[in-house]
Amino acid sequence: MHLAGGRLRDFARGCDVLGGGGGGQARYALPLAVHAVELNGPVQVVPATELPANGLVMPCTFLGAPAIGAERIGTCREAATIRGHVERHFGQPVVAMLCNEIGGFHGAASVALAAHAGLPMLDADGMGRAFPGMSRVAMHLAGVTPDPVVLADEHDRVVAVHAGDGWAERMARSVVVGFGDRGVSSEYVMTVDQVADAVITGSVSKALRIGELIGAAASVPDAARAIVAEFDGVLIAEGRVTAALPEPGRHTPATIEGTGADEGRTLRLEVGHEYLAVIEDGQVLATVPDIITVFDTYTGEALGAEELRYGQRVVAFALPCPDVWRTPAGLDLVGPAAFGLDLPYRPVVAS
Amino acid sequence: MHLAGGRLRDFARGCDVLGGGGGGQARYALPLAVHAVELNGPVQVVPATELPANGLVMPCTFLGAPAIGAERIGTCREAATIRGHVERHFGQPVVAMLCNEIGGFHGAASVALAAHAGLPMLDADGMGRAFPGMSRVAMHLAGVTPDPVVLADEHDRVVAVHAGDGWAERMARSVVVGFGDRGVSSEYVMTVDQVADAVITGSVSKALRIGELIGAAASVPDAARAIVAEFDGVLIAEGRVTAALPEPGRHTPATIEGTGADEGRTLRLEVGHEYLAVIEDGQVLATVPDIITVFDTYTGEALGAEELRYGQRVVAFALPCPDVWRTPAGLDLVGPAAFGLDLPYRPVVAS
């Protein structure tokens, strides 16, 4: 399988769905991916079984303030610079890139980073969705060390951080501030034989498939129905946003009032960096780490948490998160309490 | 030659003299050096001719906010952590430490860093005095690259910066902010055969000798006279500070009114991070990069630029800077204009 042409758009749409409102918008990374593929050719997507067991898999992602990144988009050649440093450090070739965060911006951007680094993408990612925080990845739960965190800017400046789990992100963010609040980062480098238990397998093909379902659907509600049917999710409601005060990073509840068949229902959406929970009449319908997605009924775009506005017509649905997040250790890291919610975790179960 | 016991105090006194008011006070680093030598034994001071030509010389210095460093003094084992990283990076053993900045705090601290790293000190330094800024070193003028800048904190966290000359310091400071505003840094690592033209030779023994002269003098003015006689300097004046508003990092002129044989003279001292110039009746008596030192007549301590206070009895004198700073390239980097002074450079010449 490879990513190029129209598949890039499908893939980006799927990334936005898997973002669960978080991770920024894949549609803004799409031009980077299209341009990178034009320059470097299609990006192959491969399963771990097709790679040499002792080759290195290199996660890679943009880091920095989103507002800076919107203007200072980088060249994505940072990934090639990082690849060189990683190979020198480990004395082994990198054989594939791993998308850290399939959800939202970083999912689509990873195609651009892989293309410029001259690497295939592993059909996997670190989260199966989007989360804030460097350590909210399957690699961390599997005990992989983030060291060295290798960071680069678009002028080939490279910084390598050896700080251990607790300080890796703190130090990486300090470094990126020095870069001018935008850089590319790689951490949790593994060998291929480590990835089986340390990544979310199949994320890239899943995002692509979701994008294809959206493209094939006759309407936005139909697209939502097709996605939940194929990926064991649940449709929550169609409705209209009647209250929303999005402030990125703060809990700012929004209200969705049902329309059509859902007339009379009132849903409360807890919103942080992503959609954290949906509550109706005191009942939890879905919470993190499951993936809550809100489609704009008119545009078909999966709305980012900071994009919710009064009056939007929407379709809300939820998809189950990867199994690793439903373990006790997973819920400690990314369950409702990890995001400040005093709510129980009620796994999304397809009806 | 080795540094231990009473020689450490002499050395620290000499470092304060060579600081020219800048670089912080060596007396505050003296306990670090004493403790490190107690734990690790005396530090050998060696000329480059006694070291293997292809061995590495590792400059090493504390970095961060002085106010933080006063409370969070580090362990100096950071130097051992850095040594390990440098040796792995270059694949060669480090055979000596180089003091970056002999003047003030960092001169005395370098003994502690060398002791903990298990290294002798090269009888040399990077400045021959104190300067603010990572690139104001002889290594920079000689074209040595600062990369990699290797930084560590007291918890063995290590960060390596490959950013080139222009960004090395910016990135290093960002990293140190991440450490909590205190760390140890090494940059401009060289092989022994590179040092001849790239360091200030003899700095350590010079500081030690100055300290010995102070210890042997019958009075503070006598100490000043002995130092200028041996090191081709000039005595400027004895007097009293009659105006001083020290604000570190800002140009805040101070006034010294002559006493005794200098009665009736009025000197204006331009003060920045260090003493930048002495002016009398419109004549420049001394400027950076020459070393202007102000002794407290009662304590015999070389006063830091931020320690000047109204009413202090002082003896001011100047020593010539190393020749490398008197070249056109040297004056570009550290001449009066580099510190914002619209003054000509008038080299100190022994009368």
PDB file of C-alpha atoms in Angstrom, chain A residues 22-241:
ATOM      1  CA  GLY A  22      -7.640  16.988  19.324  1.00  0.00           C
ATOM      2  CA  GLY A  23      -4.260  17.108  17.640  1.00  0.00           C
ATOM      3  CA  GLY A  24      -5.006  20.008  15.319  1.00  0.00           C
ATOM      4  CA  GLN A  25      -6.472  19.605  11.876  1.00  0.00           C
ATOM      5  CA  ALA A  26      -5.032  17.151   9.369  1.00  0.00           C
ATOM      6  CA  ARG A  27      -6.383  19.283   6.568  1.00  0.00           C
ATOM      7  CA  TYR A  28      -3.740  21.908   7.416  1.00  0.00           C
ATOM      8  CA  ALA A  29      -0.974  19.318   7.094  1.00  0.00           C
ATOM      9  CA  LEU A  30      -2.337  17.972   3.817  1.00  0.00           C
ATOM     10  CA  PRO A  31      -0.478  20.505   1.623  1.00  0.00           C
ATOM     11  CA  LEU A  32       2.781  19.457   3.299  1.00  0.00           C
ATOM     12  CA  ALA A  33       2.066  15.823   2.479  1.00  0.00           C
ATOM     13  CA  VAL A  34       1.012  16.549  -1.107  1.00  0.00           C
ATOM     14  CA  HIS A  35       4.121  18.659  -1.727  1.00  0.00           C
ATOM     15  CA  ALA A  36       6.447  16.124  -0.111  1.00  0.00           C
ATOM     16  CA  VAL A  37       5.037  13.298  -2.223  1.00  0.00           C
ATOM     17  CA  GLU A  38       5.354  15.412  -5.374  1.00  0.00           C
ATOM     18  CA  LEU A  39       9.037  15.920  -4.568  1.00  0.00           C
ATOM     19  CA  ASN A  40       9.904  12.482  -3.236  1.00  0.00           C
ATOM     20  CA  GLY A  41       7.334  10.096  -4.636  1.00  0.00           C
ATOM     21  CA  PRO A  42       4.626   8.048  -2.884  1.00  0.00           C
ATOM     22  CA  VAL A  43       5.149   6.908   0.679  1.00  0.00           C
ATOM     23  CA  GLN A  44       4.944   3.165   1.166  1.00  0.00           C
ATOM     24  CA  VAL A  45       2.949   1.901   4.136  1.00  0.00           C
ATOM     25  CA  VAL A  46       4.277  -1.391   5.427  1.00  0.00           C
ATOM     26  CA  PRO A  47       3.540  -3.855   8.214  1.00  0.00           C
ATOM     27  CA  ALA A  48       6.351  -4.675  10.633  1.00  0.00           C
ATOM     28  CA  THR A  49       6.528  -8.192   9.194  1.00  0.00           C
ATOM     29  CA  GLU A  50       7.980  -6.800   5.978  1.00  0.00           C
ATOM     30  CA  LEU A  51      10.865  -5.047   7.737  1.00  0.00           C
ATOM     31  CA  PRO A  52      14.193  -6.477   8.987  1.00  0.00           C
ATOM     32  CA  ALA A  53      13.834  -7.367  12.672  1.00  0.00           C
ATOM     33  CA  ASN A  54      16.904  -5.420  13.810  1.00  0.00           C
ATOM     34  CA  GLY A  55      16.221  -2.304  11.719  1.00  0.00           C
ATOM     35  CA  LEU A  56      15.246   0.871  13.548  1.00  0.00           C
ATOM     36  CA  VAL A  57      11.765   2.363  13.572  1.00  0.00           C
ATOM     37  CA  MET A  58      11.857   6.112  14.099  1.00  0.00           C
ATOM     38  CA  PRO A  59       8.812   7.963  15.449  1.00  0.00           C
ATOM     39  CA  CYS A  60       8.752  11.538  14.177  1.00  0.00           C
ATOM     40  CA  THR A  61       6.479  14.483  14.761  1.00  0.00           C
ATOM     41  CA  PHE A  62       6.290  18.268  14.742  1.00  0.00           C
ATOM     42  CA  LEU A  63       6.596  19.980  18.104  1.00  0.00           C
ATOM     43  CA  GLY A  64       5.916  23.547  19.133  1.00  0.00           C
ATOM     44  CA  ALA A  65       3.195  26.140  19.398  1.00  0.00           C
ATOM     45  CA  PRO A  66       0.392  25.504  16.872  1.00  0.00           C
ATOM     46  CA  ALA A  67       0.004  29.243  16.254  1.00  0.00           C
ATOM     47  CA  ILE A  68       3.686  29.457  15.251  1.00  0.00           C
ATOM     48  CA  GLY A  69       3.425  26.345  13.121  1.00  0.00           C
ATOM     49  CA  ALA A  70       0.570  27.840  11.154  1.00  0.00           C
ATOM     50  CA  GLU A  71       2.982  30.419   9.738  1.00  0.00           C
ATOM     51  CA  ARG A  72       6.337  28.704  10.082  1.00  0.00           C
ATOM     52  CA  ILE A  73       5.526  25.384   8.514  1.00  0.00           C
ATOM     53  CA  GLY A  74       9.020  23.899   8.412  1.00  0.00           C
ATOM     54  CA  THR A  75      10.405  22.069   5.430  1.00  0.00           C
ATOM     55  CA  CYS A  76       9.874  18.484   6.658  1.00  0.00           C
ATOM     56  CA  ARG A  77      13.497  17.917   5.716  1.00  0.00           C
ATOM     57  CA  GLU A  78      14.028  18.111   9.467  1.00  0.00           C
ATOM     58  CA  ALA A  79      13.109  14.417   9.379  1.00  0.00           C
ATOM     59  CA  ALA A  80      16.074  13.639   7.117  1.00  0.00           C
ATOM     60  CA  THR A  81      18.380  15.541   9.475  1.00  0.00           C
ATOM     61  CA  ILE A  82      17.012  13.590  12.425  1.00  0.00           C
ATOM     62  CA  ARG A  83      17.309  10.299  10.581  1.00  0.00           C
ATOM     63  CA  GLY A  84      21.013  10.962  10.010  1.00  0.00           C
ATOM     64  CA  HIS A  85      21.582  11.712  13.681  1.00  0.00           C
ATOM     65  CA  VAL A  86      19.604   8.676  14.860  1.00  0.00           C
ATOM     66  CA  GLU A  87      21.536   6.358  12.541  1.00  0.00           C
ATOM     67  CA  ARG A  88      24.861   7.755  13.735  1.00  0.00           C
ATOM     68  CA  HIS A  89      23.815   7.468  17.368  1.00  0.00           C
ATOM     69  CA  PHE A  90      22.581   3.869  17.172  1.00  0.00           C
ATOM     70  CA  GLY A  91      24.983   2.738  14.469  1.00  0.00           C
ATOM     71  CA  GLN A  92      22.085   1.071  12.629  1.00  0.00           C
ATOM     72  CA  PRO A  93      19.905   2.029   9.685  1.00  0.00           C
ATOM     73  CA  VAL A  94      16.401   3.394  10.168  1.00  0.00           C
ATOM     74  CA  VAL A  95      14.051   1.256   8.068  1.00  0.00           C
ATOM     75  CA  ALA A  96      10.697   2.934   8.727  1.00  0.00           C
ATOM     76  CA  MET A  97       9.071   5.968  10.240  1.00  0.00           C
ATOM     77  CA  LEU A  98       6.374   5.637  12.854  1.00  0.00           C
ATOM     78  CA  CYS A  99       3.606   8.206  13.069  1.00  0.00           C
ATOM     79  CA  ASN A 100       3.507   9.256  16.718  1.00  0.00           C
ATOM     80  CA  GLU A 101      -0.077  10.475  16.699  1.00  0.00           C
ATOM     81  CA  ILE A 102      -2.405   9.409  13.911  1.00  0.00           C
ATOM     82  CA  GLY A 103      -5.165  11.798  15.034  1.00  0.00           C
ATOM     83  CA  GLY A 104      -5.356  15.207  13.378  1.00  0.00           C
ATOM     84  CA  PHE A 105      -2.486  17.315  12.065  1.00  0.00           C
ATOM     85  CA  HIS A 106       0.346  14.982  13.004  1.00  0.00           C
ATOM     86  CA  GLY A 107      -1.135  12.011  11.185  1.00  0.00           C
ATOM     87  CA  ALA A 108      -1.084  13.804   7.859  1.00  0.00           C
ATOM     88  CA  ALA A 109       2.195  15.576   8.604  1.00  0.00           C
ATOM     89  CA  SER A 110       3.921  12.251   9.222  1.00  0.00           C
ATOM     90  CA  VAL A 111       3.502  11.401   5.532  1.00  0.00           C
ATOM     91  CA  ALA A 112       5.448  14.538   4.654  1.00  0.00           C
ATOM     92  CA  LEU A 113       8.155  13.745   7.211  1.00  0.00           C
ATOM     93  CA  ALA A 114       8.462  10.154   5.927  1.00  0.00           C
ATOM     94  CA  ALA A 115       8.657  11.311   2.303  1.00  0.00           C
ATOM     95  CA  HIS A 116      11.471  13.766   3.021  1.00  0.00           C
ATOM     96  CA  ALA A 117      13.341  11.249   5.170  1.00  0.00           C
ATOM     97  CA  GLY A 118      13.084   8.712   2.331  1.00  0.00           C
ATOM     98  CA  LEU A 119      11.372   6.197   4.597  1.00  0.00           C
ATOM     99  CA  PRO A 120       8.268   4.010   4.414  1.00  0.00           C
ATOM    100  CA  MET A 121       5.686   4.412   7.156  1.00  0.00           C
ATOM    101  CA  LEU A 122       4.934   1.575   9.499  1.00  0.00           C
ATOM    102  CA  ASP A 123       1.196   0.791   9.379  1.00  0.00           C
ATOM    103  CA  ALA A 124       0.824   1.821  12.990  1.00  0.00           C
ATOM    104  CA  ASP A 125       1.093   4.794  15.314  1.00  0.00           C
ATOM    105  CA  GLY A 126       1.770   5.569  18.942  1.00  0.00           C
ATOM    106  CA  MET A 127      -1.719   6.565  20.080  1.00  0.00           C
ATOM    107  CA  GLY A 128      -4.425   5.334  17.720  1.00  0.00           C
ATOM    108  CA  ARG A 129      -5.906   8.805  18.158  1.00  0.00           C
ATOM    109  CA  ALA A 130      -4.580  12.159  19.479  1.00  0.00           C
ATOM    110  CA  PHE A 131      -3.435  13.004  22.982  1.00  0.00           C
ATOM    111  CA  PRO A 132      -1.515  15.942  24.407  1.00  0.00           C
ATOM    112  CA  GLY A 133       1.839  14.956  25.930  1.00  0.00           C
ATOM    113  CA  MET A 134       4.903  13.152  24.672  1.00  0.00           C
ATOM    114  CA  SER A 135       4.552  10.123  26.946  1.00  0.00           C
ATOM    115  CA  ARG A 136       0.925   9.284  26.156  1.00  0.00           C
ATOM    116  CA  VAL A 137       2.018   6.695  23.630  1.00  0.00           C
ATOM    117  CA  ALA A 138       1.948   2.919  23.544  1.00  0.00           C
ATOM    118  CA  MET A 139       5.747   2.912  23.500  1.00  0.00           C
ATOM    119  CA  HIS A 140       5.785   4.444  26.981  1.00  0.00           C
ATOM    120  CA  LEU A 141       3.399   1.805  28.339  1.00  0.00           C
ATOM    121  CA  ALA A 142       5.603  -0.883  26.800  1.00  0.00           C
ATOM    122  CA  GLY A 143       8.622   0.443  28.685  1.00  0.00           C
ATOM    123  CA  VAL A 144      10.538   1.772  25.679  1.00  0.00           C
ATOM    124  CA  THR A 145      12.854   4.637  26.686  1.00  0.00           C
ATOM    125  CA  PRO A 146      12.312   7.956  24.898  1.00  0.00           C
ATOM    126  CA  ASP A 147      16.097   8.584  24.886  1.00  0.00           C
ATOM    127  CA  PRO A 148      17.570  10.099  22.934  1.00  0.00           C
ATOM    128  CA  VAL A 149      14.954  12.647  21.977  1.00  0.00           C
ATOM    129  CA  VAL A 150      16.412  14.051  18.767  1.00  0.00           C
ATOM    130  CA  LEU A 151      15.116  17.443  17.665  1.00  0.00           C
ATOM    131  CA  ALA A 152      15.838  19.480  14.562  1.00  0.00           C
ATOM    132  CA  ASP A 153      14.795  22.748  13.024  1.00  0.00           C
ATOM    133  CA  GLU A 154      14.638  23.657   9.348  1.00  0.00           C
ATOM    134  CA  HIS A 155      18.223  24.914   9.375  1.00  0.00           C
ATOM    135  CA  ASP A 156      19.677  21.488  10.232  1.00  0.00           C
ATOM    136  CA  ARG A 157      20.278  22.381  13.846  1.00  0.00           C
ATOM    137  CA  VAL A 158      20.054  19.196  15.878  1.00  0.00           C
ATOM    138  CA  VAL A 159      19.709  18.695  19.611  1.00  0.00           C
ATOM    139  CA  ALA A 160      19.763  15.307  21.337  1.00  0.00           C
ATOM    140  CA  VAL A 161      18.201  14.972  24.785  1.00  0.00           C
ATOM    141  CA  HIS A 162      19.031  12.118  27.175  1.00  0.00           C
ATOM    142  CA  ALA A 163      16.810  12.912  30.111  1.00  0.00           C
ATOM    143  CA  GLY A 164      14.759   9.783  30.871  1.00  0.00           C
ATOM    144  CA  ASP A 165      11.014   9.424  30.848  1.00  0.00           C
ATOM    145  CA  GLY A 166      10.103  12.080  33.349  1.00  0.00           C
ATOM    146  CA  TRP A 167      12.063  14.932  31.799  1.00  0.00           C
ATOM    147  CA  ALA A 168      12.127  14.090  28.111  1.00  0.00           C
ATOM    148  CA  GLU A 169       9.164  16.278  27.234  1.00  0.00           C
ATOM    149  CA  ARG A 170      10.177  19.135  29.505  1.00  0.00           C
ATOM    150  CA  MET A 171      13.628  19.273  27.941  1.00  0.00           C
ATOM    151  CA  ALA A 172      12.308  18.808  24.404  1.00  0.00           C
ATOM    152  CA  ARG A 173       9.944  21.731  24.852  1.00  0.00           C
ATOM    153  CA  SER A 174      12.757  23.904  26.173  1.00  0.00           C
ATOM    154  CA  VAL A 175      14.772  23.039  23.102  1.00  0.00           C
ATOM    155  CA  VAL A 176      11.900  23.833  20.760  1.00  0.00           C
ATOM    156  CA  VAL A 177      11.444  27.212  22.430  1.00  0.00           C
ATOM    157  CA  GLY A 178      15.085  27.842  21.530  1.00  0.00           C
ATOM    158  CA  PHE A 179      14.348  26.915  17.928  1.00  0.00           C
ATOM    159  CA  GLY A 180      11.699  29.647  17.907  1.00  0.00           C
ATOM    160  CA  ASP A 181       8.795  27.443  19.013  1.00  0.00           C
ATOM    161  CA  ARG A 182       8.786  25.107  16.029  1.00  0.00           C
ATOM    162  CA  GLY A 183      10.742  21.952  15.384  1.00  0.00           C
ATOM    163  CA  VAL A 184      10.540  18.274  14.608  1.00  0.00           C
ATOM    164  CA  SER A 185      11.172  15.652  17.248  1.00  0.00           C
ATOM    165  CA  SER A 186      11.887  11.945  17.350  1.00  0.00           C
ATOM    166  CA  GLU A 187      11.819   9.814  20.482  1.00  0.00           C
ATOM    167  CA  TYR A 188      11.103   6.214  21.500  1.00  0.00           C
ATOM    168  CA  VAL A 189      13.228   4.854  18.640  1.00  0.00           C
ATOM    169  CA  MET A 190      12.857   1.054  18.581  1.00  0.00           C
ATOM    170  CA  THR A 191      14.005  -1.947  16.618  1.00  0.00           C
ATOM    171  CA  VAL A 192      11.399  -3.634  14.431  1.00  0.00           C
ATOM    172  CA  ASP A 193      11.236  -6.646  16.743  1.00  0.00           C
ATOM    173  CA  GLN A 194      10.187  -4.339  19.591  1.00  0.00           C
ATOM    174  CA  VAL A 195       7.199  -2.787  17.870  1.00  0.00           C
ATOM    175  CA  ALA A 196       4.692  -5.660  18.127  1.00  0.00           C
ATOM    176  CA  ASP A 197       3.756  -4.816  21.727  1.00  0.00           C
ATOM    177  CA  ALA A 198       4.760  -1.184  21.651  1.00  0.00           C
ATOM    178  CA  VAL A 199       2.644   0.485  18.948  1.00  0.00           C
ATOM    179  CA  ILE A 200      -0.979   0.672  17.803  1.00  0.00           C
ATOM    180  CA  THR A 201      -0.982  -1.614  14.788  1.00  0.00           C
ATOM    181  CA  GLY A 202      -2.967  -0.758  11.664  1.00  0.00           C
ATOM    182  CA  SER A 203      -3.569   2.918  12.376  1.00  0.00           C
ATOM    183  CA  VAL A 204      -2.521   4.207   8.959  1.00  0.00           C
ATOM    184  CA  SER A 205      -4.728   1.815   6.994  1.00  0.00           C
ATOM    185  CA  LYS A 206      -7.549   2.517   9.453  1.00  0.00           C
ATOM    186  CA  ALA A 207      -7.354   6.260   8.862  1.00  0.00           C
ATOM    187  CA  LEU A 208      -7.218   5.681   5.125  1.00  0.00           C
ATOM    188  CA  ARG A 209     -10.229   3.377   5.258  1.00  0.00           C
ATOM    189  CA  ILE A 210     -12.209   5.925   7.283  1.00  0.00           C
ATOM    190  CA  GLY A 211     -11.404   8.567   4.672  1.00  0.00           C
ATOM    191  CA  GLU A 212     -12.582   6.227   1.911  1.00  0.00           C
ATOM    192  CA  LEU A 213     -15.854   5.609   3.757  1.00  0.00           C
ATOM    193  CA  ILE A 214     -16.391   9.354   4.030  1.00  0.00           C
ATOM    194  CA  GLY A 215     -15.691   9.797   0.329  1.00  0.00           C
ATOM    195  CA  ALA A 216     -18.094   7.006  -0.612  1.00  0.00           C
ATOM    196  CA  ALA A 217     -20.969   8.087   1.608  1.00  0.00           C
ATOM    197  CA  ALA A 218     -24.007   9.852   0.167  1.00  0.00           C
ATOM    198  CA  SER A 219     -24.277  12.239   3.124  1.00  0.00           C
ATOM    199  CA  VAL A 220     -22.435  13.211   6.249  1.00  0.00           C
ATOM    200  CA  PRO A 221     -24.766  11.243   8.557  1.00  0.00           C
ATOM    201  CA  ASP A 222     -24.327   8.276   6.227  1.00  0.00           C
ATOM    202  CA  ALA A 223     -20.555   8.601   6.540  1.00  0.00           C
ATOM    203  CA  ALA A 224     -20.833   8.553  10.319  1.00  0.00           C
ATOM    204  CA  ARG A 225     -23.045   5.476  10.159  1.00  0.00           C
ATOM    205  CA  ALA A 226     -20.635   3.678   7.833  1.00  0.00           C
ATOM    206  CA  ILE A 227     -17.660   4.433  10.114  1.00  0.00           C
ATOM    207  CA  VAL A 228     -19.337   3.265  13.315  1.00  0.00           C
ATOM    208  CA  ALA A 229     -20.609   0.139  11.545  1.00  0.00           C
ATOM    209  CA  GLU A 230     -17.149  -0.854  10.317  1.00  0.00           C
ATOM    210  CA  PHE A 231     -15.188   0.113  13.425  1.00  0.00           C
ATOM    211  CA  ASP A 232     -17.558  -1.000  16.213  1.00  0.00           C
ATOM    212  CA  GLY A 233     -18.491   2.509  17.253  1.00  0.00           C
ATOM    213  CA  VAL A 234     -21.762   4.111  18.273  1.00  0.00           C
ATOM    214  CA  LEU A 235     -23.692   6.973  16.759  1.00  0.00           C
ATOM    215  CA  ILE A 236     -24.402   9.483  19.512  1.00  0.00           C
ATOM    216  CA  ALA A 237     -26.727  12.042  17.972  1.00  0.00           C
ATOM    217  CA  GLU A 238     -27.448  14.514  15.209  1.00  0.00           C
ATOM    218  CA  GLY A 239     -27.999  17.977  16.485  1.00  0.00           C
ATOM    219  CA  ARG A 240     -27.042  21.601  16.684  1.00  0.00           C
ATOM    220  CA  VAL A 241     -24.385  23.266  18.828  1.00  0.00           C
TER     221      VAL A 241
END
